[in-house]
Structure formats: C-alpha cells, structure tokens
CSV table of N, CA and C in Angstrom, one decimal:
chain,number,residue,atom,x,y,z
A,51,MET,N,-10.8,-24.5,-32.6
A,51,MET,CA,-10.2,-25.3,-31.7
A,51,MET,C,-11.4,-25.9,-30.9
A,52,LYS,N,-11.4,-27.2,-30.7
A,52,LYS,CA,-12.4,-28.0,-29.9
A,52,LYS,C,-11.8,-28.3,-28.5
A,53,LEU,N,-12.6,-28.1,-27.6
A,53,LEU,CA,-12.1,-28.5,-26.3
A,53,LEU,C,-12.8,-29.8,-25.9
A,54,SER,N,-12.0,-30.7,-25.3
A,54,SER,CA,-12.7,-32.0,-24.9
A,54,SER,C,-13.7,-31.7,-23.7
A,55,ARG,N,-14.6,-32.7,-23.4
A,55,ARG,CA,-15.4,-32.5,-22.3
A,55,ARG,C,-14.8,-32.3,-21.0
A,56,PRO,N,-13.9,-33.1,-20.6
A,56,PRO,CA,-13.3,-33.1,-19.4
A,56,PRO,C,-12.5,-31.6,-19.2
A,57,VAL,N,-12.0,-31.2,-20.1
A,57,VAL,CA,-11.3,-29.8,-20.2
A,57,VAL,C,-12.3,-28.7,-20.0
A,58,SER,N,-13.4,-29.0,-20.7
A,58,SER,CA,-14.5,-27.8,-20.5
A,58,SER,C,-14.9,-27.9,-19.2
A,59,TRP,N,-15.3,-29.0,-18.7
A,59,TRP,CA,-15.8,-29.2,-17.2
A,59,TRP,C,-14.7,-28.6,-16.2
A,60,PHE,N,-13.5,-29.0,-16.5
A,60,PHE,CA,-12.3,-28.4,-15.6
A,60,PHE,C,-12.3,-26.7,-15.5
A,61,LEU,N,-12.3,-26.2,-16.8
A,61,LEU,CA,-12.4,-24.7,-16.9
A,61,LEU,C,-13.6,-24.1,-16.4
A,62,LEU,N,-14.7,-24.7,-16.4
A,62,LEU,CA,-15.9,-24.2,-15.8
A,62,LEU,C,-15.9,-24.4,-14.2
A,63,ALA,N,-15.4,-25.4,-13.8
A,63,ALA,CA,-15.3,-25.7,-12.3
A,63,ALA,C,-14.1,-24.7,-11.8
A,64,PHE,N,-13.2,-24.4,-12.5
A,64,PHE,CA,-12.1,-23.5,-12.1
A,64,PHE,C,-12.7,-22.1,-11.9
A,65,GLY,N,-13.4,-21.6,-13.0
A,65,GLY,CA,-14.0,-20.3,-12.9
A,65,GLY,C,-14.9,-20.2,-11.7
A,66,VAL,N,-15.9,-21.1,-11.4
A,66,VAL,CA,-16.8,-21.2,-10.3
A,66,VAL,C,-15.9,-21.2,-8.9
A,67,TRP,N,-15.0,-22.2,-8.9
A,67,TRP,CA,-14.1,-22.2,-7.8
A,67,TRP,C,-13.4,-20.9,-7.5
A,68,SER,N,-13.0,-20.1,-8.5
A,68,SER,CA,-12.4,-18.8,-8.3
A,68,SER,C,-13.2,-17.9,-7.7
A,69,TRP,N,-14.5,-17.8,-8.0
A,69,TRP,CA,-15.4,-16.8,-7.6
A,69,TRP,C,-15.8,-17.1,-6.1
A,70,VAL,N,-16.0,-18.5,-5.9
A,70,VAL,CA,-16.3,-18.9,-4.3
A,70,VAL,C,-15.1,-18.4,-3.4
A,71,ILE,N,-13.9,-18.9,-3.8
A,71,ILE,CA,-12.8,-18.5,-3.1
A,71,ILE,C,-12.5,-17.1,-2.8
A,72,TRP,N,-12.6,-16.3,-3.9
A,72,TRP,CA,-12.3,-14.8,-3.7
A,72,TRP,C,-13.4,-14.0,-3.2
A,73,ILE,N,-14.7,-14.5,-3.3
A,73,ILE,CA,-15.7,-13.8,-2.5
A,73,ILE,C,-15.6,-14.0,-1.0
A,74,THR,N,-15.2,-15.2,-0.8
A,74,THR,CA,-15.0,-15.6,0.7
A,74,THR,C,-13.8,-14.7,1.3
A,75,PHE,N,-12.8,-14.6,0.4
A,75,PHE,CA,-11.6,-13.7,0.8
A,75,PHE,C,-11.9,-12.3,1.0
A,76,VAL,N,-12.7,-11.6,0.0
A,76,VAL,CA,-13.1,-10.3,0.0
A,76,VAL,C,-13.9,-10.1,1.3
A,77,LYS,N,-14.8,-10.8,1.6
A,77,LYS,CA,-15.8,-10.7,2.9
A,77,LYS,C,-14.8,-10.6,4.0
A,78,ASN,N,-13.9,-11.6,4.2
A,78,ASN,CA,-13.1,-11.6,5.3
A,78,ASN,C,-12.1,-10.4,5.3
A,79,LEU,N,-11.6,-9.8,4.3
A,79,LEU,CA,-10.9,-8.8,4.1
A,79,LEU,C,-11.6,-7.5,4.5
A,80,VAL,N,-12.9,-7.3,4.2
A,80,VAL,CA,-13.7,-6.1,4.5
A,80,VAL,C,-13.8,-6.3,6.1
A,81,LYS,N,-14.0,-7.4,6.8
A,81,LYS,CA,-14.3,-7.6,8.2
A,81,LYS,C,-13.0,-7.7,9.0
A,82,ASP,N,-12.0,-7.5,8.4
A,82,ASP,CA,-10.5,-7.6,9.0
A,82,ASP,C,-10.5,-6.7,10.4
A,83,SER,N,-10.0,-7.2,11.3
A,83,SER,CA,-9.9,-6.4,12.6
A,83,SER,C,-8.5,-6.5,13.1
A,84,SER,N,-7.6,-7.2,12.3
A,84,SER,CA,-6.2,-7.2,12.8
A,84,SER,C,-5.3,-6.1,12.6
A,85,GLY,N,-5.8,-5.2,11.8
A,85,GLY,CA,-5.1,-3.9,11.6
A,85,GLY,C,-4.3,-4.0,10.2
A,86,LEU,N,-4.3,-5.2,9.5
A,86,LEU,CA,-3.7,-5.2,8.2
A,86,LEU,C,-4.5,-4.4,7.2
A,87,ALA,N,-5.7,-4.6,7.2
A,87,ALA,CA,-6.5,-4.0,6.0
A,87,ALA,C,-7.0,-2.6,6.3
A,88,PHE,N,-7.2,-2.3,7.6
A,88,PHE,CA,-7.4,-1.0,7.9
A,88,PHE,C,-6.7,-0.4,9.1
A,89,ASP,N,-6.4,0.8,9.0
A,89,ASP,CA,-5.7,1.5,10.0
A,89,ASP,C,-6.5,2.7,10.3
A,90,ASP,N,-7.1,2.7,11.6
A,90,ASP,CA,-7.9,3.8,12.2
A,90,ASP,C,-9.2,4.0,11.2
A,91,GLY,N,-9.7,2.9,10.6
A,91,GLY,CA,-10.8,2.9,9.7
A,91,GLY,C,-10.6,3.2,8.2
A,92,GLU,N,-9.2,3.5,8.0
A,92,GLU,CA,-8.8,4.0,6.6
A,92,GLU,C,-8.1,2.6,6.0
A,93,PRO,N,-8.5,2.2,4.7
A,93,PRO,CA,-7.8,1.1,3.9
A,93,PRO,C,-6.3,1.3,3.8
A,94,THR,N,-5.7,0.3,4.0
A,94,THR,CA,-4.2,0.1,3.8
A,94,THR,C,-3.7,-0.2,2.5
A,95,ALA,N,-2.4,-0.2,2.3
A,95,ALA,CA,-2.0,-0.7,1.0
A,95,ALA,C,-2.3,-2.2,1.0
A,96,TYR,N,-2.2,-2.9,1.9
A,96,TYR,CA,-2.5,-4.3,2.0
A,96,TYR,C,-4.0,-4.6,1.5
A,97,PHE,N,-4.8,-3.7,2.0
A,97,PHE,CA,-6.3,-3.8,1.5
A,97,PHE,C,-6.5,-3.6,-0.1
A,98,TRP,N,-5.7,-2.5,-0.4
A,98,TRP,CA,-5.9,-2.2,-2.0
A,98,TRP,C,-5.1,-3.3,-2.8
A,99,VAL,N,-4.1,-3.7,-2.4
A,99,VAL,CA,-3.4,-4.7,-3.2
A,99,VAL,C,-4.2,-6.1,-3.2
A,100,HIS,N,-4.8,-6.4,-2.1
A,100,HIS,CA,-5.6,-7.7,-2.0
A,100,HIS,C,-6.9,-7.5,-2.8
A,101,LEU,N,-7.5,-6.4,-2.7
A,101,LEU,CA,-8.7,-6.1,-3.4
A,101,LEU,C,-8.5,-6.1,-4.9
A,102,LEU,N,-7.2,-5.7,-5.4
A,102,LEU,CA,-6.9,-5.7,-6.9
A,102,LEU,C,-6.7,-7.1,-7.3
A,103,LEU,N,-5.9,-7.9,-6.4
A,103,LEU,CA,-5.8,-9.4,-6.7
A,103,LEU,C,-7.1,-10.0,-6.9
A,104,ALA,N,-8.1,-9.6,-6.1
A,104,ALA,CA,-9.6,-10.2,-6.0
A,104,ALA,C,-10.2,-10.1,-7.5
A,105,VAL,N,-10.2,-8.6,-7.7
A,105,VAL,CA,-10.8,-8.2,-8.9
A,105,VAL,C,-10.3,-8.9,-10.2
A,106,VAL,N,-9.0,-9.0,-10.2
A,106,VAL,CA,-8.3,-9.7,-11.4
A,106,VAL,C,-8.6,-11.2,-11.3
A,107,SER,N,-8.8,-11.8,-10.0
A,107,SER,CA,-9.1,-13.2,-10.2
A,107,SER,C,-10.6,-13.4,-10.5
A,108,PHE,N,-11.5,-12.5,-10.2
A,108,PHE,CA,-12.9,-12.5,-10.5
A,108,PHE,C,-12.9,-12.4,-12.1
A,109,VAL,N,-12.1,-11.5,-12.7
A,109,VAL,CA,-12.3,-11.4,-14.2
A,109,VAL,C,-11.6,-12.7,-14.9
A,110,LEU,N,-10.5,-13.1,-14.4
A,110,LEU,CA,-9.9,-14.5,-14.8
A,110,LEU,C,-10.9,-15.5,-14.7
A,111,GLY,N,-11.3,-15.6,-13.6
A,111,GLY,CA,-12.3,-16.8,-13.3
A,111,GLY,C,-13.5,-16.8,-14.2
A,112,THR,N,-13.9,-15.5,-14.4
A,112,THR,CA,-15.0,-15.4,-15.4
A,112,THR,C,-14.8,-15.6,-16.8
A,113,VAL,N,-13.6,-15.4,-17.3
A,113,VAL,CA,-13.2,-15.5,-18.7
A,113,VAL,C,-13.0,-17.1,-18.8
A,114,VAL,N,-12.3,-17.7,-17.9
A,114,VAL,CA,-11.9,-19.2,-17.9
A,114,VAL,C,-13.3,-19.9,-17.8
A,115,GLY,N,-14.1,-19.5,-16.9
A,115,GLY,CA,-15.4,-20.4,-16.9
A,115,GLY,C,-16.2,-20.2,-18.1
A,116,ALA,N,-16.3,-19.0,-18.7
A,116,ALA,CA,-16.9,-18.7,-20.0
A,116,ALA,C,-16.5,-19.6,-21.1
A,117,ILE,N,-15.1,-19.8,-21.1
A,117,ILE,CA,-14.5,-20.7,-22.0
A,117,ILE,C,-14.8,-22.0,-21.9
A,118,GLY,N,-15.0,-22.5,-20.6
A,118,GLY,CA,-15.4,-23.8,-20.4
A,118,GLY,C,-16.9,-24.0,-20.8
A,119,LEU,N,-17.6,-23.1,-20.4
A,119,LEU,CA,-19.1,-23.2,-20.8
A,119,LEU,C,-19.4,-23.2,-22.2
A,120,ARG,N,-18.6,-22.3,-23.0
A,120,ARG,CA,-18.8,-22.2,-24.5
A,120,ARG,C,-18.2,-23.8,-25.0
A,121,GLY,N,-17.2,-24.3,-24.4
A,121,GLY,CA,-16.7,-25.6,-24.9
A,121,GLY,C,-17.8,-26.7,-24.6
A,122,LEU,N,-18.5,-26.7,-23.5
A,122,LEU,CA,-19.7,-27.7,-23.3
A,122,LEU,C,-20.8,-27.3,-24.2
A,123,ARG,N,-21.2,-26.1,-24.4
A,123,ARG,CA,-22.3,-25.8,-25.4
A,123,ARG,C,-21.9,-26.3,-26.7
A,124,ALA,N,-20.6,-26.0,-27.3
A,124,ALA,CA,-20.2,-26.5,-28.6
A,124,ALA,C,-20.3,-28.0,-28.7
A,125,LEU,N,-19.8,-28.7,-27.6
A,125,LEU,CA,-20.0,-30.2,-27.6
A,125,LEU,C,-21.4,-30.7,-27.6
A,126,SER,N,-22.2,-30.0,-26.9
A,126,SER,CA,-23.7,-30.3,-26.8
A,126,SER,C,-24.2,-30.2,-28.4
A,127,ARG,N,-23.9,-29.0,-29.0
A,127,ARG,CA,-24.5,-28.9,-30.3
A,127,ARG,C,-24.0,-29.9,-31.3
A,128,THR,N,-22.8,-30.3,-31.2
A,128,THR,CA,-22.3,-31.2,-32.2
A,128,THR,C,-22.8,-32.5,-31.8
A,129,SER,N,-23.1,-33.0,-30.6
A,129,SER,CA,-23.7,-34.3,-30.4
A,129,SER,C,-25.2,-34.3,-30.8
A,130,ARG,N,-25.7,-33.3,-30.7
A,130,ARG,CA,-27.3,-33.2,-31.2
A,130,ARG,C,-27.3,-33.3,-32.8
A,131,THR,N,-26.3,-32.8,-33.4
A,131,THR,CA,-26.4,-32.9,-34.9
A,131,THR,C,-25.8,-34.1,-35.5
A,132,SER,N,-25.0,-34.8,-34.8
A,132,SER,CA,-24.5,-36.0,-35.2
A,132,SER,C,-25.5,-37.2,-35.3
C-alpha cells in the first residue's frame, strides 16, 4: 500500500505533535503541587493513570510517525527512480 505525500506528512506531524504535547504534560504532572498527582510525596492513582496514558501516547505517536516517515521515504525512492 502506498501513502500519499499529504497523508505521510500528516502522520509524521501527528507523531511529533504527540511527543511534544505529552512530554509537556509529563513535566507538568511531575511538578504538580495541587495534590492530584502526589499525596504526601507519594504518587497517587491519578499520577499512575496519566503516566500510563502518556507512555501509550508516546508509543502510538512513535509508531504513527514512523509510518509517515516510511511513507515519505518510499515516495522519495519512487520519484528518484522514475
């Protein structure tokens, strides 16, 4: 299956966007002082659930971004050989 150039760029951009958003979120989660993420210095269920969401989003963002990158590379190879 071939991906079009716009779809490949969208997937790559989505992967990068996912990393930027979730890295920012994890930094804010670790620095949380509202009592949601930490209770007397101990991580709460809120912390663990949101950390799990971030990890899953990192994995999915990486996979989606890699698919977009592979699509762009394949298009680049076919345009050079044509």
